[in-house]
Amino acid sequence: MDHKLLKAAATGDADLLEQVLGLQPPAAAEQGAECCLKGVTAEGSSALHIAASCGYLELVKMVCARDISLIKARNNLLDTPLICAARAGHVDVANYLMDCAMDEQEDLRARNLDGETAMHEAVRNGHLHVLQGLMSRDSGLAGVADENGVSPLYLAVASNRADMVKVLIGKSSNPETSLCYSGPDGQTALHAAVYVSRDNEGLYPVHIAAIEGNANVVCKFMEICLNYDELLDNKRRNILHCAIEHGRVQVVWHIWRSPKFVRMMNARDDEGNTSLHLAVKHGRTMIFSFLMMDTRVNLDIMNNEGLTPLDVAFSKIQSDYTFSSFMNTSIITCLTLCEASGSPCHQARNLTDKWCSEGKKELGSYANVSQSILYISIFIIVGSLAAASTPPGGYIAEGKDAGKPVFEGRTGFWIFVIANTMSFYLSTATIFLFVFARLTRHRRFYLILSAVLVFGAVLSMVIAFAIVVGLTLDPANGWDESILIWLVSNLAFPICLRVAMQLWMSKHRWQDISKVVAQTILLIYVVRALIISMQSLVKSVLPGRQGPCSWPGCVIQGDAVLLYPT
């Protein structure tokens, strides 16, 4: 294509186009103009394609006046000038080209490389007036499907354009013209209508699938519903917002990999929250990691309250005494390292006001949690002192080793001593921490540290209890008793797992954990007392139980010994 002709068509310069078309002498002007207009770009587009795509009606009229055959011209994608104008939504250009068509039906129903007509392009891109012009000239276009079986009506329904659906159905009343309802994979426009219907909360089926966490259904909706990224509920939430709020990691993963994630990642709901705001607000660390992996996610967008994601993280970590504080700390660290900024307005005004207004509430929460931890610490200290004064097996009564623990030479005894000592010192350190925790500035730090120490003390106590049970069992007959303990442990594991899951889902996690820990410690002491009582009873009733089994019939040791004691 001539350079000046390309410049004139791309910029809409009518004077330059007249100059290009009028370079030849008058006798040969028409023939030379036609030869000049036959030139195409590397994409195969003629000057009429370019002018129609840009909406330059005057240039389109000038080109058609010189060479009307260019209306049928095709580029490398088999697009006609009419298809280009319909795709761009230039109503005046599209109407002029339709009026100038020599063979109306053939030109209006021309298909491109994807088998789509000008009506497909008009509906897909939401150009209602172009669609009306096409339907007024050839309503039979509504019955033409592309190579994938997708009809204009299906596209209109899938795009949730009720106005276009009315035009397609209303102007297809000609009995000789059949309206095509087909869609991809044997579907119809009715399928698409179901996909884009809403409930009373404005939720589309794809929203509900995202909320329920059904990733396969969400992926199917994403394939069928072409504008799934534009579907919003009454709270202006897209499917990414819904999936994040309900912690559906797999759904977020599929959305994150989709090409339309870019349009949804920084979209805001009616409260101004982006997907990153919601991930931080609800403590979705895995989803937060997905979002942070994309550098196009804006870290500094403020919601309607003037809060950035970093501000939301700070506000959340300052408002609850739960294990989620550790997660919030990691989120804050990540945002800070990525140079996320907070709102100066929020830092200057809201933080101070919040500390003042929530001081009493936070103090009450601190008192409840600290009281529970303090009781547990004292309970463990008392138990550790009792265990230290009465070691497992007692003391040797006679001989040169009189006064020494019975199991002093065994490895398990020293493990018991270490575990019991750790539980004592950790609990003691927890009590001292409460003295420093009375300082408001460091209250949260010392409270979290004391909770960690108490957890370590409880764990040490459990280890000490297990060692005591192992030491007090008869070494000669301990295999069957070990099996019994193993079976009980296997039964206890799912119970403990269930309790842990309930604690994780609890709204008052700290209070529930305190109750469970206290009950567990009490249960340990009760079971320990029962075991000691049973051992004393067996020794008193069966004094020969301490010696080896010498009865000929005593083949299976353990429970069989009760039948044939020595």
JSON list of C-alpha atoms in Angstrom, two decimals, residues 373-374 376-382 384-385 420-435 450 453-458:
[
{"chain": "A", "resi": 373, "resn": "ILE", "atom": "CA", "xyz": [-2.98, -19.12, 81.00]},
{"chain": "A", "resi": 374, "resn": "LEU", "atom": "CA", "xyz": [-2.07, -18.24, 84.58]},
{"chain": "A", "resi": 376, "resn": "ILE", "atom": "CA", "xyz": [-2.79, -23.55, 83.63]},
{"chain": "A", "resi": 377, "resn": "SER", "atom": "CA", "xyz": [0.75, -22.47, 84.56]},
{"chain": "A", "resi": 378, "resn": "ILE", "atom": "CA", "xyz": [0.08, -22.83, 88.29]},
{"chain": "A", "resi": 379, "resn": "PHE", "atom": "CA", "xyz": [-1.53, -26.21, 87.75]},
{"chain": "A", "resi": 380, "resn": "ILE", "atom": "CA", "xyz": [1.52, -27.45, 85.83]},
{"chain": "A", "resi": 381, "resn": "ILE", "atom": "CA", "xyz": [3.92, -26.11, 88.48]},
{"chain": "A", "resi": 382, "resn": "VAL", "atom": "CA", "xyz": [2.07, -27.98, 91.23]},
{"chain": "A", "resi": 384, "resn": "SER", "atom": "CA", "xyz": [5.77, -30.84, 88.36]},
{"chain": "A", "resi": 385, "resn": "LEU", "atom": "CA", "xyz": [6.68, -30.35, 92.03]},
{"chain": "A", "resi": 420, "resn": "ASN", "atom": "CA", "xyz": [9.37, -32.56, 84.19]},
{"chain": "A", "resi": 421, "resn": "THR", "atom": "CA", "xyz": [12.01, -29.88, 84.77]},
{"chain": "A", "resi": 422, "resn": "MET", "atom": "CA", "xyz": [11.17, -28.20, 81.46]},
{"chain": "A", "resi": 423, "resn": "SER", "atom": "CA", "xyz": [7.47, -28.08, 82.30]},
{"chain": "A", "resi": 424, "resn": "PHE", "atom": "CA", "xyz": [8.27, -26.52, 85.68]},
{"chain": "A", "resi": 425, "resn": "TYR", "atom": "CA", "xyz": [10.60, -23.81, 84.38]},
{"chain": "A", "resi": 426, "resn": "LEU", "atom": "CA", "xyz": [8.45, -22.96, 81.36]},
{"chain": "A", "resi": 427, "resn": "SER", "atom": "CA", "xyz": [5.42, -22.50, 83.59]},
{"chain": "A", "resi": 428, "resn": "THR", "atom": "CA", "xyz": [7.44, -20.43, 86.05]},
{"chain": "A", "resi": 429, "resn": "ALA", "atom": "CA", "xyz": [8.72, -18.22, 83.23]},
{"chain": "A", "resi": 430, "resn": "THR", "atom": "CA", "xyz": [5.13, -17.73, 82.07]},
{"chain": "A", "resi": 431, "resn": "ILE", "atom": "CA", "xyz": [4.15, -16.34, 85.46]},
{"chain": "A", "resi": 432, "resn": "PHE", "atom": "CA", "xyz": [7.06, -13.89, 85.39]},
{"chain": "A", "resi": 433, "resn": "LEU", "atom": "CA", "xyz": [6.06, -12.76, 81.91]},
{"chain": "A", "resi": 434, "resn": "PHE", "atom": "CA", "xyz": [2.69, -11.60, 83.21]},
{"chain": "A", "resi": 435, "resn": "VAL", "atom": "CA", "xyz": [4.50, -9.04, 85.33]},
{"chain": "A", "resi": 450, "resn": "SER", "atom": "CA", "xyz": [3.55, -16.80, 77.45]},
{"chain": "A", "resi": 453, "resn": "LEU", "atom": "CA", "xyz": [5.75, -21.27, 76.83]},
{"chain": "A", "resi": 454, "resn": "VAL", "atom": "CA", "xyz": [2.59, -22.80, 78.29]},
{"chain": "A", "resi": 455, "resn": "PHE", "atom": "CA", "xyz": [2.20, -24.94, 75.19]},
{"chain": "A", "resi": 456, "resn": "GLY", "atom": "CA", "xyz": [5.79, -26.15, 75.66]},
{"chain": "A", "resi": 457, "resn": "ALA", "atom": "CA", "xyz": [5.11, -26.88, 79.32]},
{"chain": "A", "resi": 458, "resn": "VAL", "atom": "CA", "xyz": [2.02, -28.94, 78.49]}
]
